[in-house]
Amino acid sequence: MTYLNPTRTVPRKRLHPKRTRSSEEIAQWYAEREAFYQRCKPIFDRLKPELIKTHYNWYMAVEPDSGEHFIDKDDMLVANIAHEKYPKAKLHVFRINETGVCGTI
């Protein structure tokens, strides 16, 4: 015979309730992310036609302040190479193909 457990489980809550972000902070984060992408995209677009012929489906990390870019077959390796030269810089990694991303959603 099967017995039902009489004790109720308490629903889980946020682990860090003080770390919640307001909708304004989230919107600001998305706006900053989009602005950073818009700074990196022209560098990628300028180099894409020549790189797509020789390095199709490789990865390119772009550092927008210097305009420097790094290319490798592995996405984590290209990010590590870029972070060795610019340890505190923010980077954006593109895939060298027609869309600049790994797939579609």
mmCIF file with all atom_site columns, C-alpha atoms in Angstrom:
data_model
loop_
_atom_site.group_PDB
_atom_site.id
_atom_site.type_symbol
_atom_site.label_atom_id
_atom_site.label_alt_id
_atom_site.label_comp_id
_atom_site.label_asym_id
_atom_site.label_entity_id
_atom_site.label_seq_id
_atom_site.pdbx_PDB_ins_code
_atom_site.Cartn_x
_atom_site.Cartn_y
_atom_site.Cartn_z
_atom_site.occupancy
_atom_site.B_iso_or_equiv
_atom_site.pdbx_formal_charge
_atom_site.auth_seq_id
_atom_site.auth_comp_id
_atom_site.auth_asym_id
_atom_site.auth_atom_id
_atom_site.pdbx_PDB_model_num
ATOM 1   C CA . MET A 1 1   ? 0.000  0.000  0.000   1.00 0.00 ? 1   MET A CA 1
ATOM 2   C CA . THR A 1 2   ? 1.260  3.460  -0.898  1.00 0.00 ? 2   THR A CA 1
ATOM 3   C CA . TYR A 1 3   ? 1.156  6.220  1.663   1.00 0.00 ? 3   TYR A CA 1
ATOM 4   C CA . LEU A 1 4   ? 0.894  9.852  0.747   1.00 0.00 ? 4   LEU A CA 1
ATOM 5   C CA . ASN A 1 5   ? 3.412  12.181 2.294   1.00 0.00 ? 5   ASN A CA 1
ATOM 6   C CA . PRO A 1 6   ? 1.484  14.503 4.642   1.00 0.00 ? 6   PRO A CA 1
ATOM 7   C CA . THR A 1 7   ? 4.217  17.168 4.739   1.00 0.00 ? 7   THR A CA 1
ATOM 8   C CA . ARG A 1 8   ? 4.051  19.925 2.177   1.00 0.00 ? 8   ARG A CA 1
ATOM 9   C CA . THR A 1 9   ? 7.104  21.218 0.392   1.00 0.00 ? 9   THR A CA 1
ATOM 10  C CA . VAL A 1 10  ? 7.715  24.929 0.588   1.00 0.00 ? 10  VAL A CA 1
ATOM 11  C CA . PRO A 1 11  ? 7.942  26.631 -2.814  1.00 0.00 ? 11  PRO A CA 1
ATOM 12  C CA . ARG A 1 12  ? 11.442 27.802 -3.641  1.00 0.00 ? 12  ARG A CA 1
ATOM 13  C CA . LYS A 1 13  ? 12.125 31.522 -3.765  1.00 0.00 ? 13  LYS A CA 1
ATOM 14  C CA . ARG A 1 14  ? 14.938 33.630 -5.100  1.00 0.00 ? 14  ARG A CA 1
ATOM 15  C CA . LEU A 1 15  ? 18.269 32.801 -3.532  1.00 0.00 ? 15  LEU A CA 1
ATOM 16  C CA . HIS A 1 16  ? 19.361 36.433 -3.442  1.00 0.00 ? 16  HIS A CA 1
ATOM 17  C CA . PRO A 1 17  ? 16.298 38.662 -3.115  1.00 0.00 ? 17  PRO A CA 1
ATOM 18  C CA . LYS A 1 18  ? 18.464 41.782 -2.744  1.00 0.00 ? 18  LYS A CA 1
ATOM 19  C CA . ARG A 1 19  ? 19.978 41.211 -6.194  1.00 0.00 ? 19  ARG A CA 1
ATOM 20  C CA . THR A 1 20  ? 16.795 41.824 -8.126  1.00 0.00 ? 20  THR A CA 1
ATOM 21  C CA . ARG A 1 21  ? 16.996 44.444 -10.853 1.00 0.00 ? 21  ARG A CA 1
ATOM 22  C CA . SER A 1 22  ? 14.366 46.952 -11.721 1.00 0.00 ? 22  SER A CA 1
ATOM 23  C CA . SER A 1 23  ? 12.938 47.094 -15.218 1.00 0.00 ? 23  SER A CA 1
ATOM 24  C CA . GLU A 1 24  ? 14.828 50.369 -15.805 1.00 0.00 ? 24  GLU A CA 1
ATOM 25  C CA . GLU A 1 25  ? 18.151 48.697 -14.939 1.00 0.00 ? 25  GLU A CA 1
ATOM 26  C CA . ILE A 1 26  ? 17.376 45.796 -17.246 1.00 0.00 ? 26  ILE A CA 1
ATOM 27  C CA . ALA A 1 27  ? 16.427 48.189 -20.057 1.00 0.00 ? 27  ALA A CA 1
ATOM 28  C CA . GLN A 1 28  ? 19.650 50.143 -19.509 1.00 0.00 ? 28  GLN A CA 1
ATOM 29  C CA . TRP A 1 29  ? 21.691 46.916 -19.627 1.00 0.00 ? 29  TRP A CA 1
ATOM 30  C CA . TYR A 1 30  ? 20.074 45.940 -22.954 1.00 0.00 ? 30  TYR A CA 1
ATOM 31  C CA . ALA A 1 31  ? 20.665 49.432 -24.356 1.00 0.00 ? 31  ALA A CA 1
ATOM 32  C CA . GLU A 1 32  ? 24.359 49.325 -23.372 1.00 0.00 ? 32  GLU A CA 1
ATOM 33  C CA . ARG A 1 33  ? 24.694 45.873 -24.900 1.00 0.00 ? 33  ARG A CA 1
ATOM 34  C CA . GLU A 1 34  ? 23.090 47.028 -28.154 1.00 0.00 ? 34  GLU A CA 1
ATOM 35  C CA . ALA A 1 35  ? 25.305 50.148 -28.273 1.00 0.00 ? 35  ALA A CA 1
ATOM 36  C CA . PHE A 1 36  ? 28.406 47.983 -27.836 1.00 0.00 ? 36  PHE A CA 1
ATOM 37  C CA . TYR A 1 37  ? 27.237 45.676 -30.615 1.00 0.00 ? 37  TYR A CA 1
ATOM 38  C CA . GLN A 1 38  ? 26.694 48.678 -32.906 1.00 0.00 ? 38  GLN A CA 1
ATOM 39  C CA . ARG A 1 39  ? 30.317 49.730 -32.277 1.00 0.00 ? 39  ARG A CA 1
ATOM 40  C CA . CYS A 1 40  ? 31.660 46.262 -33.173 1.00 0.00 ? 40  CYS A CA 1
ATOM 41  C CA . LYS A 1 41  ? 29.420 45.493 -36.153 1.00 0.00 ? 41  LYS A CA 1
ATOM 42  C CA . PRO A 1 42  ? 31.022 47.955 -38.654 1.00 0.00 ? 42  PRO A CA 1
ATOM 43  C CA . ILE A 1 43  ? 34.454 46.394 -38.058 1.00 0.00 ? 43  ILE A CA 1
ATOM 44  C CA . PHE A 1 44  ? 33.015 42.947 -38.712 1.00 0.00 ? 44  PHE A CA 1
ATOM 45  C CA . ASP A 1 45  ? 31.081 44.109 -41.796 1.00 0.00 ? 45  ASP A CA 1
ATOM 46  C CA . ARG A 1 46  ? 34.195 45.731 -43.287 1.00 0.00 ? 46  ARG A CA 1
ATOM 47  C CA . LEU A 1 47  ? 36.289 42.546 -42.939 1.00 0.00 ? 47  LEU A CA 1
ATOM 48  C CA . LYS A 1 48  ? 33.587 39.944 -43.596 1.00 0.00 ? 48  LYS A CA 1
ATOM 49  C CA . PRO A 1 49  ? 33.732 39.797 -47.437 1.00 0.00 ? 49  PRO A CA 1
ATOM 50  C CA . GLU A 1 50  ? 37.423 38.932 -47.592 1.00 0.00 ? 50  GLU A CA 1
ATOM 51  C CA . LEU A 1 51  ? 37.407 36.628 -44.540 1.00 0.00 ? 51  LEU A CA 1
ATOM 52  C CA . ILE A 1 52  ? 34.354 34.656 -45.612 1.00 0.00 ? 52  ILE A CA 1
ATOM 53  C CA . LYS A 1 53  ? 36.353 33.317 -48.585 1.00 0.00 ? 53  LYS A CA 1
ATOM 54  C CA . THR A 1 54  ? 39.247 31.964 -46.519 1.00 0.00 ? 54  THR A CA 1
ATOM 55  C CA . HIS A 1 55  ? 37.909 31.497 -42.970 1.00 0.00 ? 55  HIS A CA 1
ATOM 56  C CA . TYR A 1 56  ? 34.289 30.434 -43.389 1.00 0.00 ? 56  TYR A CA 1
ATOM 57  C CA . ASN A 1 57  ? 32.602 29.476 -40.064 1.00 0.00 ? 57  ASN A CA 1
ATOM 58  C CA . TRP A 1 58  ? 35.606 30.542 -38.013 1.00 0.00 ? 58  TRP A CA 1
ATOM 59  C CA . TYR A 1 59  ? 35.226 33.032 -35.142 1.00 0.00 ? 59  TYR A CA 1
ATOM 60  C CA . MET A 1 60  ? 36.336 36.627 -34.923 1.00 0.00 ? 60  MET A CA 1
ATOM 61  C CA . ALA A 1 61  ? 36.677 38.594 -31.689 1.00 0.00 ? 61  ALA A CA 1
ATOM 62  C CA . VAL A 1 62  ? 36.495 42.373 -32.085 1.00 0.00 ? 62  VAL A CA 1
ATOM 63  C CA . GLU A 1 63  ? 37.820 44.986 -29.674 1.00 0.00 ? 63  GLU A CA 1
ATOM 64  C CA . PRO A 1 64  ? 36.026 48.179 -30.772 1.00 0.00 ? 64  PRO A CA 1
ATOM 65  C CA . ASP A 1 65  ? 38.247 50.797 -29.106 1.00 0.00 ? 65  ASP A CA 1
ATOM 66  C CA . SER A 1 66  ? 41.362 49.809 -31.020 1.00 0.00 ? 66  SER A CA 1
ATOM 67  C CA . GLY A 1 67  ? 39.547 48.240 -33.967 1.00 0.00 ? 67  GLY A CA 1
ATOM 68  C CA . GLU A 1 68  ? 41.711 45.146 -33.616 1.00 0.00 ? 68  GLU A CA 1
ATOM 69  C CA . HIS A 1 69  ? 40.308 41.712 -34.369 1.00 0.00 ? 69  HIS A CA 1
ATOM 70  C CA . PHE A 1 70  ? 41.393 38.137 -33.680 1.00 0.00 ? 70  PHE A CA 1
ATOM 71  C CA . ILE A 1 71  ? 40.486 35.033 -35.719 1.00 0.00 ? 71  ILE A CA 1
ATOM 72  C CA . ASP A 1 72  ? 40.464 31.341 -34.809 1.00 0.00 ? 72  ASP A CA 1
ATOM 73  C CA . LYS A 1 73  ? 38.480 28.134 -35.415 1.00 0.00 ? 73  LYS A CA 1
ATOM 74  C CA . ASP A 1 74  ? 37.461 27.842 -31.747 1.00 0.00 ? 74  ASP A CA 1
ATOM 75  C CA . ASP A 1 75  ? 35.263 30.499 -30.131 1.00 0.00 ? 75  ASP A CA 1
ATOM 76  C CA . MET A 1 76  ? 36.728 30.084 -26.641 1.00 0.00 ? 76  MET A CA 1
ATOM 77  C CA . LEU A 1 77  ? 40.279 30.145 -27.948 1.00 0.00 ? 77  LEU A CA 1
ATOM 78  C CA . VAL A 1 78  ? 39.727 33.340 -29.924 1.00 0.00 ? 78  VAL A CA 1
ATOM 79  C CA . ALA A 1 79  ? 38.249 34.989 -26.823 1.00 0.00 ? 79  ALA A CA 1
ATOM 80  C CA . ASN A 1 80  ? 41.215 33.860 -24.719 1.00 0.00 ? 80  ASN A CA 1
ATOM 81  C CA . ILE A 1 81  ? 43.701 35.180 -27.286 1.00 0.00 ? 81  ILE A CA 1
ATOM 82  C CA . ALA A 1 82  ? 41.932 38.536 -27.344 1.00 0.00 ? 82  ALA A CA 1
ATOM 83  C CA . HIS A 1 83  ? 41.760 38.698 -23.544 1.00 0.00 ? 83  HIS A CA 1
ATOM 84  C CA . GLU A 1 84  ? 45.503 38.043 -23.301 1.00 0.00 ? 84  GLU A CA 1
ATOM 85  C CA . LYS A 1 85  ? 46.180 41.222 -25.247 1.00 0.00 ? 85  LYS A CA 1
ATOM 86  C CA . TYR A 1 86  ? 43.282 43.248 -23.782 1.00 0.00 ? 86  TYR A CA 1
ATOM 87  C CA . PRO A 1 87  ? 42.604 41.757 -20.337 1.00 0.00 ? 87  PRO A CA 1
ATOM 88  C CA . LYS A 1 88  ? 40.079 44.332 -19.147 1.00 0.00 ? 88  LYS A CA 1
ATOM 89  C CA . ALA A 1 89  ? 38.446 45.131 -22.479 1.00 0.00 ? 89  ALA A CA 1
ATOM 90  C CA . LYS A 1 90  ? 34.978 44.088 -23.517 1.00 0.00 ? 90  LYS A CA 1
ATOM 91  C CA . LEU A 1 91  ? 34.950 41.977 -26.657 1.00 0.00 ? 91  LEU A CA 1
ATOM 92  C CA . HIS A 1 92  ? 32.331 40.801 -29.091 1.00 0.00 ? 92  HIS A CA 1
ATOM 93  C CA . VAL A 1 93  ? 32.701 37.456 -30.878 1.00 0.00 ? 93  VAL A CA 1
ATOM 94  C CA . PHE A 1 94  ? 31.191 36.995 -34.333 1.00 0.00 ? 94  PHE A CA 1
ATOM 95  C CA . ARG A 1 95  ? 31.064 33.910 -36.514 1.00 0.00 ? 95  ARG A CA 1
ATOM 96  C CA . ILE A 1 96  ? 32.463 34.508 -39.977 1.00 0.00 ? 96  ILE A CA 1
ATOM 97  C CA . ASN A 1 97  ? 29.485 33.647 -42.171 1.00 0.00 ? 97  ASN A CA 1
ATOM 98  C CA . GLU A 1 98  ? 26.673 35.502 -43.917 1.00 0.00 ? 98  GLU A CA 1
ATOM 99  C CA . THR A 1 99  ? 24.801 36.370 -40.700 1.00 0.00 ? 99  THR A CA 1
ATOM 100 C CA . GLY A 1 100 ? 27.639 36.689 -38.165 1.00 0.00 ? 100 GLY A CA 1
ATOM 101 C CA . VAL A 1 101 ? 25.963 34.286 -35.716 1.00 0.00 ? 101 VAL A CA 1
ATOM 102 C CA . CYS A 1 102 ? 26.135 30.536 -35.121 1.00 0.00 ? 102 CYS A CA 1
ATOM 103 C CA . GLY A 1 103 ? 22.541 29.664 -35.982 1.00 0.00 ? 103 GLY A CA 1
ATOM 104 C CA . THR A 1 104 ? 18.984 30.869 -36.127 1.00 0.00 ? 104 THR A CA 1
ATOM 105 C CA . ILE A 1 105 ? 16.261 30.787 -33.535 1.00 0.00 ? 105 ILE A CA 1
#
